[in-house]
Short mmCIF file of C-alpha atoms in Angstrom, two decimals:
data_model
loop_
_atom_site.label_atom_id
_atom_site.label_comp_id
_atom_site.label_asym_id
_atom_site.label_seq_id
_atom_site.Cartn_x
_atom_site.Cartn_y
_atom_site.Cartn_z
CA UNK Q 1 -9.85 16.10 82.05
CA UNK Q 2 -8.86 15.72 78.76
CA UNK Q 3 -7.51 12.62 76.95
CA UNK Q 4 -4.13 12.76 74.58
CA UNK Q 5 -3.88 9.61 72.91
CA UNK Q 6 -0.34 9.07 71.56
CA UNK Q 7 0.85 5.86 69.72
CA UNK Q 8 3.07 3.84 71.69
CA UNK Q 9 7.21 3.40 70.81
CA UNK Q 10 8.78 0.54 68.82
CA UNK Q 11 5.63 0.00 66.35
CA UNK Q 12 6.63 -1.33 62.78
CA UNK Q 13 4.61 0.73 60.88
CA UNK Q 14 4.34 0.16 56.89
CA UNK Q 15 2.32 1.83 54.52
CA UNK Q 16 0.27 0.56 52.02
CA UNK Q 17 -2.21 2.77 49.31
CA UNK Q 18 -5.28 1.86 51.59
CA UNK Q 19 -4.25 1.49 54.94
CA UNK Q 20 -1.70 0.48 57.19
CA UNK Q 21 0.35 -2.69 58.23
CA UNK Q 22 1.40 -2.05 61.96
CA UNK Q 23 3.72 -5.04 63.45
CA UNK Q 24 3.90 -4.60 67.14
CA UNK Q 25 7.71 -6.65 67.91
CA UNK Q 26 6.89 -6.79 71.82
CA UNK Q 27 3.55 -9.08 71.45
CA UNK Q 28 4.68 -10.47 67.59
CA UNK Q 29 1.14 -9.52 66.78
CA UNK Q 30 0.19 -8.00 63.13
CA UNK Q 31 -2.30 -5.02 62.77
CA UNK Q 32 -4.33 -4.02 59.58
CA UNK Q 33 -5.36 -0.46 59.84
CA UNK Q 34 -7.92 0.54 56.70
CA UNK Q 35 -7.71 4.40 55.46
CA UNK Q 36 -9.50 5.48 58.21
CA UNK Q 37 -8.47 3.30 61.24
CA UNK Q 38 -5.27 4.37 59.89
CA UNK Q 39 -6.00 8.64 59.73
CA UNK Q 40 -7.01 7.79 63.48
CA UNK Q 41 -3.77 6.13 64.49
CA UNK Q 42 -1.93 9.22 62.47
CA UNK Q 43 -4.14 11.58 64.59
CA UNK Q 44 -2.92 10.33 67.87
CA UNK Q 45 0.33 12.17 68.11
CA UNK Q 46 -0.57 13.30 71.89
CA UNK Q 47 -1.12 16.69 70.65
CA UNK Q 48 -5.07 15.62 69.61
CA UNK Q 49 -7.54 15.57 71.96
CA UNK Q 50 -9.75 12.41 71.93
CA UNK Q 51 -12.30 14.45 71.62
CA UNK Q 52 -11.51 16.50 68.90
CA UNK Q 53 -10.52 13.43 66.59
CA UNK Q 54 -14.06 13.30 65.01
CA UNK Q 55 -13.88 16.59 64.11
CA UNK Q 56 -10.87 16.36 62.37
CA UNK Q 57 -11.98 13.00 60.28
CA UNK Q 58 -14.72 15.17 59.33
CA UNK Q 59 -13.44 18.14 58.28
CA UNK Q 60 -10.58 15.40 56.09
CA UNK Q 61 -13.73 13.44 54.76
CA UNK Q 62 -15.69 16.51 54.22
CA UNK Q 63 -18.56 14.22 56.51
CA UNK Q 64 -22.32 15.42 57.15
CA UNK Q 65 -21.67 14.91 60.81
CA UNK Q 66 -18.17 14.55 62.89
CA UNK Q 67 -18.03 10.29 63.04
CA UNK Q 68 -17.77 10.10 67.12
CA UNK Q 69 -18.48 7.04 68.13
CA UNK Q 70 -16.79 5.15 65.23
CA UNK Q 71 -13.54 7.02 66.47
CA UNK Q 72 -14.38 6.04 70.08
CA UNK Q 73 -14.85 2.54 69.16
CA UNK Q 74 -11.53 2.65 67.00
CA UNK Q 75 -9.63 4.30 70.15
CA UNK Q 76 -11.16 1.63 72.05
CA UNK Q 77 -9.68 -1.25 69.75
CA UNK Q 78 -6.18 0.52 69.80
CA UNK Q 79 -5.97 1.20 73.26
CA UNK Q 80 -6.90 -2.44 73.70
CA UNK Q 81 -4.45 -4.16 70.64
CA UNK Q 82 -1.49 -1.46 73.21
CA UNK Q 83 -0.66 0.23 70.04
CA UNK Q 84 -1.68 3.16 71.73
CA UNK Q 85 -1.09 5.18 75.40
CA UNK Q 86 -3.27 7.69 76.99
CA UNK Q 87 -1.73 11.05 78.68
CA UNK Q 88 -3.94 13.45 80.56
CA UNK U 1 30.67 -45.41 41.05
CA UNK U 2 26.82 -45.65 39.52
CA UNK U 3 25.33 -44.48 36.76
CA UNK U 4 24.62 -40.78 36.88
CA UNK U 5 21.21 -40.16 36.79
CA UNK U 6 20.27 -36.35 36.58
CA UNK U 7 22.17 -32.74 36.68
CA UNK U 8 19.79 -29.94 37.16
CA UNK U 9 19.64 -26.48 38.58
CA UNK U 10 18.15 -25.36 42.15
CA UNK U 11 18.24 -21.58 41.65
CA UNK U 12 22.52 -20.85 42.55
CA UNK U 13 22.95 -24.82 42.97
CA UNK U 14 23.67 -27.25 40.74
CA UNK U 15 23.18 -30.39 41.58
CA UNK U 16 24.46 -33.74 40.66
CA UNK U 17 22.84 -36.84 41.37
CA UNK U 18 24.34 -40.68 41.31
CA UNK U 19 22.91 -43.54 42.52
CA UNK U 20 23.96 -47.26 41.65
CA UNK U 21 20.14 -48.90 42.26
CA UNK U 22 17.45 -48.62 39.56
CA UNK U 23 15.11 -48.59 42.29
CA UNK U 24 15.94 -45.43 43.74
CA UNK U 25 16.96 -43.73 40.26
CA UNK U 26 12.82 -44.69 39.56
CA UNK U 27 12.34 -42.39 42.56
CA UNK U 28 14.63 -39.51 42.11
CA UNK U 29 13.20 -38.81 38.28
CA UNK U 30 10.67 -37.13 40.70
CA UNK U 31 13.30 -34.98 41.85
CA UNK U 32 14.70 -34.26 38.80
CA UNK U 33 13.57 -30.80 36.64
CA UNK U 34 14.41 -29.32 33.50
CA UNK U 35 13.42 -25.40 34.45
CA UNK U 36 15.61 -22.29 32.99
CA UNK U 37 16.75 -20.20 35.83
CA UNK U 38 18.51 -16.65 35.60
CA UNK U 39 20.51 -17.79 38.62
CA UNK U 40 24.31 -17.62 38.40
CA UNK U 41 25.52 -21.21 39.91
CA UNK U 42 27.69 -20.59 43.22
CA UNK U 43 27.76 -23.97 43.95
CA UNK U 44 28.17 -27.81 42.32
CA UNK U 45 26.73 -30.06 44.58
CA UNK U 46 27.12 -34.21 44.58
CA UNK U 47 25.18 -36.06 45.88
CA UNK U 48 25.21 -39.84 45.46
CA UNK U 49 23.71 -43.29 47.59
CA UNK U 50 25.53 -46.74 47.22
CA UNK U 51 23.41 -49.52 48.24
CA UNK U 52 24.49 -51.65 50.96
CA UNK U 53 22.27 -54.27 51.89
CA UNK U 54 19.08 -53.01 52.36
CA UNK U 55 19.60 -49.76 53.08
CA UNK U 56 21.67 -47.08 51.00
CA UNK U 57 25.03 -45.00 52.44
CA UNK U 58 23.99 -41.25 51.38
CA UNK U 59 27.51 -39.30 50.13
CA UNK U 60 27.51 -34.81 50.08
CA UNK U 61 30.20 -33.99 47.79
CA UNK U 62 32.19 -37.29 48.60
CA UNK U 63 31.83 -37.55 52.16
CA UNK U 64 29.46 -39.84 53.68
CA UNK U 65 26.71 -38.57 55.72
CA UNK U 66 24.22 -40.73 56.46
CA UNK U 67 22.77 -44.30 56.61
CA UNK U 68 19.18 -44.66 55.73
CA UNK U 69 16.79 -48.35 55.95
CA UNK U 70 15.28 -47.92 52.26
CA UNK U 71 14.85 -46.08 48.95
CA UNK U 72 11.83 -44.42 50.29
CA UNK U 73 13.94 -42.59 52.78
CA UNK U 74 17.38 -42.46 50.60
CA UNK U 75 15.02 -40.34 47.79
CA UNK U 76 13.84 -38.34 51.32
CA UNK U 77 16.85 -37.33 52.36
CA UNK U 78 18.66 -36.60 49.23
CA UNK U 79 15.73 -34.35 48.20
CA UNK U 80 16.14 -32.21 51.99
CA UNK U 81 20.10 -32.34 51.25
CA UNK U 82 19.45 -30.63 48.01
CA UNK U 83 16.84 -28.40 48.69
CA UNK U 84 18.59 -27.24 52.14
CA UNK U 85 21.89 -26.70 49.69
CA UNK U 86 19.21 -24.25 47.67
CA UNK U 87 17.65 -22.48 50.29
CA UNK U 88 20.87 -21.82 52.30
CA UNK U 89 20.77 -18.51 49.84
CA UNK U 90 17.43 -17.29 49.91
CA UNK U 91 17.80 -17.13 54.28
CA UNK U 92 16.66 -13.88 54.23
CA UNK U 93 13.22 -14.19 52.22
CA UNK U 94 10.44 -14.69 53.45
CA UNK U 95 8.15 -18.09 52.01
CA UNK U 96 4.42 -17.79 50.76
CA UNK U 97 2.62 -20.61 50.73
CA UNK U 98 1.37 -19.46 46.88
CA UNK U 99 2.06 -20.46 43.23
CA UNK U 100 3.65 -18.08 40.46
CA UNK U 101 2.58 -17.76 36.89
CA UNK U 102 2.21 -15.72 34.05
CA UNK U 103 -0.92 -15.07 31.73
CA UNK U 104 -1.38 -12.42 28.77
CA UNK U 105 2.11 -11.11 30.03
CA UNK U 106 1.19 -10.20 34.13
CA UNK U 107 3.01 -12.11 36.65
CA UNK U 108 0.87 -13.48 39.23
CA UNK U 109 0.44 -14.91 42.49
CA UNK U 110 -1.64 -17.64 43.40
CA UNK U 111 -2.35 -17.74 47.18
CA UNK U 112 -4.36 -19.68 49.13
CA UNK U 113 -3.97 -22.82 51.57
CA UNK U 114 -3.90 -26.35 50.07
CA UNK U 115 -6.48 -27.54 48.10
CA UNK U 116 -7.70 -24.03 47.34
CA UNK U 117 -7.01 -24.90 43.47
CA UNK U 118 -3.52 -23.45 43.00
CA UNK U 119 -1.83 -25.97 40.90
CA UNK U 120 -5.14 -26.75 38.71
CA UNK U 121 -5.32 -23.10 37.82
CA UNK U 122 -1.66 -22.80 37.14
CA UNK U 123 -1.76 -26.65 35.07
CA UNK U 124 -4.56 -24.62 33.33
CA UNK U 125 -2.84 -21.57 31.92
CA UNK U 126 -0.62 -23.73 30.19
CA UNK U 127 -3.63 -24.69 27.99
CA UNK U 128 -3.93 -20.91 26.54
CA UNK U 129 -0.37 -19.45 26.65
CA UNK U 130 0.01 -18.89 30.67
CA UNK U 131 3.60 -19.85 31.78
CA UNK U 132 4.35 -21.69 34.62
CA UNK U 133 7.12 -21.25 37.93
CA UNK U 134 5.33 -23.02 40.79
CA UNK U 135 2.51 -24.23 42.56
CA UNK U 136 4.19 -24.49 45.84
CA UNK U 137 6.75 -21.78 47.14
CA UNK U 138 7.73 -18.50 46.37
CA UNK U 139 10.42 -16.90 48.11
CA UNK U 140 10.18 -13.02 48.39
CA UNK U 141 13.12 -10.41 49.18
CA UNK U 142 12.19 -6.63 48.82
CA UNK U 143 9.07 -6.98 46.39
CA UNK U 144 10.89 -9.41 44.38
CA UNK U 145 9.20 -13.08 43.95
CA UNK U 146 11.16 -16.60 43.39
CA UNK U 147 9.10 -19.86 43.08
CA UNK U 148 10.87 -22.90 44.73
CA UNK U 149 11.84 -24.79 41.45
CA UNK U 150 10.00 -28.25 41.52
CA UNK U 151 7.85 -30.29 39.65
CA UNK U 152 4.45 -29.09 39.94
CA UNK U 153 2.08 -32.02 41.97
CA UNK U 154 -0.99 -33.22 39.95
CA UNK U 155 -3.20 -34.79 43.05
CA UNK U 156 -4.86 -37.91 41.69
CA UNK U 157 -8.73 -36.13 41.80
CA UNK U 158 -7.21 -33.23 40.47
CA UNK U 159 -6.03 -35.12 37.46
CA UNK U 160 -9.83 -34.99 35.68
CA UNK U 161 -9.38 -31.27 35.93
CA UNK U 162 -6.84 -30.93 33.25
CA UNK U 163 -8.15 -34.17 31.35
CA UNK U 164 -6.61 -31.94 28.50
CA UNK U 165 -2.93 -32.95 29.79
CA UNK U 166 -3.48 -35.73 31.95
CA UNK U 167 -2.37 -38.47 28.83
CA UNK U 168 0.86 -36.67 29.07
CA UNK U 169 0.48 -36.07 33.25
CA UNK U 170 0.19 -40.05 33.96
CA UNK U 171 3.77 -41.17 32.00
CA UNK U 172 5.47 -38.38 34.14
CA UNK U 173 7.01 -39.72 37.74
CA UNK U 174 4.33 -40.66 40.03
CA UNK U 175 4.53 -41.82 44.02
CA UNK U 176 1.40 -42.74 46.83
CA UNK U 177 0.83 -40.12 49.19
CA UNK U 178 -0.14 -40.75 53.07
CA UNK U 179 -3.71 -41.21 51.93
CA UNK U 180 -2.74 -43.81 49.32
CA UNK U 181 -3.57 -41.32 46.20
CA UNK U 182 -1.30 -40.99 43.46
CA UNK U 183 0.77 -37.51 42.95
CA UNK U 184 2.13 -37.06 39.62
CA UNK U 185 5.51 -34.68 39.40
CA UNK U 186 4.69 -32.44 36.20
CA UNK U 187 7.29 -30.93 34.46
CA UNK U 188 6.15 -28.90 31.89
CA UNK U 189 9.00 -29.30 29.69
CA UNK U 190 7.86 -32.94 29.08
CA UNK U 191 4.55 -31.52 27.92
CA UNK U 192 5.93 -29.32 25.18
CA UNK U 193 5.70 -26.00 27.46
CA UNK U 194 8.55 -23.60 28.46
CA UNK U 195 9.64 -23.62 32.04
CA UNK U 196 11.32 -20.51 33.29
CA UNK U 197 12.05 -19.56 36.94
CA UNK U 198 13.32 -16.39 37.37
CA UNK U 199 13.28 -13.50 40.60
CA UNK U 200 11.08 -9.72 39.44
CA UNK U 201 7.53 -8.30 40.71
CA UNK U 202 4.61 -9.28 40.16
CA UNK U 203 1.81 -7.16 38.95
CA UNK U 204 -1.08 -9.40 40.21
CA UNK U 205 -2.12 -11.24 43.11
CA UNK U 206 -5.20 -13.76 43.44
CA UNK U 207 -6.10 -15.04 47.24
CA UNK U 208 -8.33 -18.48 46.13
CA UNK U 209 -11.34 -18.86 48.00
CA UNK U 210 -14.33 -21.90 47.65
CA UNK U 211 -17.43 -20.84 46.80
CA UNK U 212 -20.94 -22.77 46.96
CA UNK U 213 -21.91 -20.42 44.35
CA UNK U 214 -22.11 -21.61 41.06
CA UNK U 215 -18.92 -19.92 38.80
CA UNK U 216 -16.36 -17.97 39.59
CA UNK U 217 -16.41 -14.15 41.01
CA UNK U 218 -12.89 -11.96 40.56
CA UNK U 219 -13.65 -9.01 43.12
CA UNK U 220 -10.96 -5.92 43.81
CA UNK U 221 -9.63 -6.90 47.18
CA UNK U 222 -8.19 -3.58 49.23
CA UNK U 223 -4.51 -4.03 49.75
CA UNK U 224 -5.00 -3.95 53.74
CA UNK U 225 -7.03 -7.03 53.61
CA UNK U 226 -5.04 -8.75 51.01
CA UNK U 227 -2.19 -8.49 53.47
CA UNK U 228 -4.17 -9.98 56.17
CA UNK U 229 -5.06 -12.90 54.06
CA UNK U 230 -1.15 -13.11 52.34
CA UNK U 231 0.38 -13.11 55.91
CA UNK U 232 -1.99 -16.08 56.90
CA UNK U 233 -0.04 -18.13 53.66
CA UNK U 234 3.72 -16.80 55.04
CA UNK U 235 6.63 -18.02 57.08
CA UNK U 236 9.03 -15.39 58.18
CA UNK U 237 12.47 -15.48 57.16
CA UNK U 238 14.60 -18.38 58.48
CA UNK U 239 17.56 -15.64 59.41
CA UNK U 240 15.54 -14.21 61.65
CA UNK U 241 15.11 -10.71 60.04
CA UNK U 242 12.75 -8.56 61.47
CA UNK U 243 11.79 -5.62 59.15
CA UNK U 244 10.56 -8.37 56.23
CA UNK U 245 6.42 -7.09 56.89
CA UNK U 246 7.31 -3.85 54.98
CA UNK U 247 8.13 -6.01 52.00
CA UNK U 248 4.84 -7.45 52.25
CA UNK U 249 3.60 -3.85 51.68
CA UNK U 250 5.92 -3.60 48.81
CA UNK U 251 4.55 -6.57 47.09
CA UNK U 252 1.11 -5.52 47.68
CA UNK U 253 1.43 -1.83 46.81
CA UNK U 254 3.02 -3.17 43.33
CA UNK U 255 0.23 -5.59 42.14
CA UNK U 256 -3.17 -5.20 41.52
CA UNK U 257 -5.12 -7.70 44.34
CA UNK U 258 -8.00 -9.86 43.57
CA UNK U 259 -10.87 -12.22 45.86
CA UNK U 260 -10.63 -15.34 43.05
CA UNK U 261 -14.02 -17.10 44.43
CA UNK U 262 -14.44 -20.03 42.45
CA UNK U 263 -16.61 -23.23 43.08
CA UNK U 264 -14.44 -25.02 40.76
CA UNK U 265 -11.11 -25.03 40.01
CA UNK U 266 -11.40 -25.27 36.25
CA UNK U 267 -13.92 -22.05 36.86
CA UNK U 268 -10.99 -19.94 39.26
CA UNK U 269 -8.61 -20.73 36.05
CA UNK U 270 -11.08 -19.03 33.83
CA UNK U 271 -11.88 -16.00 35.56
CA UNK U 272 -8.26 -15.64 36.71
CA UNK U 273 -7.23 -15.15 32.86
CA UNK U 274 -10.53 -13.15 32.14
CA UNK U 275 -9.07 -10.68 34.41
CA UNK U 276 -6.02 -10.58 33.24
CA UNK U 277 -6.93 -10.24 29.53
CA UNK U 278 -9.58 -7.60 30.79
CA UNK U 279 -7.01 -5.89 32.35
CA UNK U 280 -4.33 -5.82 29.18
CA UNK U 281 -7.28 -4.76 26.94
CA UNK U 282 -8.31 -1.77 29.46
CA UNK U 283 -4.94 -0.48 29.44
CA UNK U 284 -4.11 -0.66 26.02
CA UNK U 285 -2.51 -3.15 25.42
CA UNK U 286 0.38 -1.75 27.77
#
């Protein structure tokens, strides 16, 4: 079964040039998203596949070799900080 | 009733101060600044303390409001009276725990928690052409930044780190802190300098760190950390807004962001202005 992360409702989410700020009002808590943490968190819209998220950073990085478990760690961390959801 | 002692401005406030007790006048020349501020005055405030026995009877604009033991606490309470008065405008900024300055024409912050070598670096400039706000405060609202107008505070060991000034630093008003060390109140008027507060962008922003290292290091911080480090130095708006982190980005996104690692202070000062002078230089003199 497939996995469609999607980012979770009612995230503050403020751009800077190299990353993202993401304030989360429900917990108060502050998240720093670098350029790619933050391509990741763009990428889960629930229309990308979990699995086909390190494709995609490689293909927009123009990468050797699709970064998988460097996008399953950084799923890992959102799903964990609740600033994402998963839908099957 | 007394003699007045001093009239100044606290950004839209300006503020009158009387007292009839030489004592207490002593103590509120540390109060007392002589800073230009582009602020329009929306309000006169009086303030004025009549001793009565020991203690002192504390008057806002003619009405009496409190009753305090001492001049300690009558120089206290006047200074939270006139400072609240201040602040009652700037409700929806948020504070940073960071001083503001100005050196080969950038405005810059100076962030970092106490004892990270604010003040001494901002003292410093003064000694080649930097311009002083504060060393304390400053008050942000979209990516707009306000230092809290107040006498900078020259810590006793911090004194031998502008021995340049500190001639001038020791006649200036001077009280014992909690750990019995003198604080002087610099105001850099009395030294000769200009003193100008006023509320724009800034187009650099140091985060001071200690280093064992010999010298000083100015490294290119990425704007995602520098907010993590900024927001460690910040109090949220006292109105309670909510949206005030996206002004964070705004401020960030419109400065350049440095690591200042420094061993000493007197070395942070000079690599802060190296890489500001680099910078003007680079960009032709823009």
């Amino acid at each position: 079964m497939s996995e469609f992360p999607n980012r979770v409702d009612g995230l503050e989410v403020n751009e800077v040039s190299d990353g993202y700020i993401v304030y989360q009002p429900e917990q108060d808590r502050v998240h720093y998203l670098n350029h790619t943490a933050a391509l990741v968190f763009e990428l889960c819209n629930g229309e990308n596949a979990a699995a086909e998220i390190p494709e995609l950073l490689r293909e927009a990085y123009d990468l050797g070799s699709a970064p998988a478990a460097e996008v399953k760690d950084c799923l890992e961390r959102f799903r964990n900080e609740g600033i994402i959801r998963s839908a099957s | 009733m007394g003699e007045l002692v001093r009239s100044f401005g606290l950004l839209g406030v300006r503020v009158r101060l009387e007292t009839d007790d030489a004592e207490l006048a002593a103590r509120l020349d540390y109060l007392a600044q002589s800073s230009r501020q582009d602020f329009p005055v929306r309000r006169e405030l009086g303030l004025d303390a009549v001793r009565r026995g020991r203690g002192f009877d504390l008057r806002e604009d003619g009405e009496r409001v409190e009753r305090v033991p001492h001049a300690d606490a009558a120089a206290e309470r006047l200074y939270a009276r006139a400072y609240a008065a201040a602040l009652a405008e700037l409700e929806d900024h948020f504070a940073l725990h960071a001083g503001l300055g100005s050196w080969h024409g950038r405005r810059f912050l100076a962030v970092g928690p106490s004892g990270a070598g604010k003040t001494t670096l901002l003292v410093r400039s003064l000694l080649t052409g930097g311009q002083v706000e504060g060393d304390e405060l400053v008050y942000v609202r979209g990516a707009d930044a306000t230092a809290l107008p107040r006498r900078l505070r020259v810590k006793e060991p911090g004194l031998a780190r502008v021995s340049e000034l500190a001639t001038e630093i020791r006649r200036m008003p001077c009280l014992v802190d909690a750990e019995g060390k003198r604080v002087w109140a610099l105001d850099p008027t009395e030294c000769g300098y200009g003193w100008h507060i006023r509320t724009g962008p800034v187009e650099a922003i140091f985060y001071l760190e200690r280093s064992t290292a010999a010298g000083a290091e100015v490294v290119s911080c990425p704007r995602v950390e520098m907010a993590r480090r900024v927001m460690s130095q910040c109090a949220p708006p006292r109105s309670g807004r909510r949206d005030w982190i996206g002004e964070i980005a705004a401020l960030l996104d419109g400065a350049r962001c440095y690591i200042l690692r420094a061993s000493t202070p007197e070395a942070a000062a000079s690599a802060a202005e190296a890489a500001l002078a680099t910078w003007e230089s680079a960009m032709g003199g823009e």
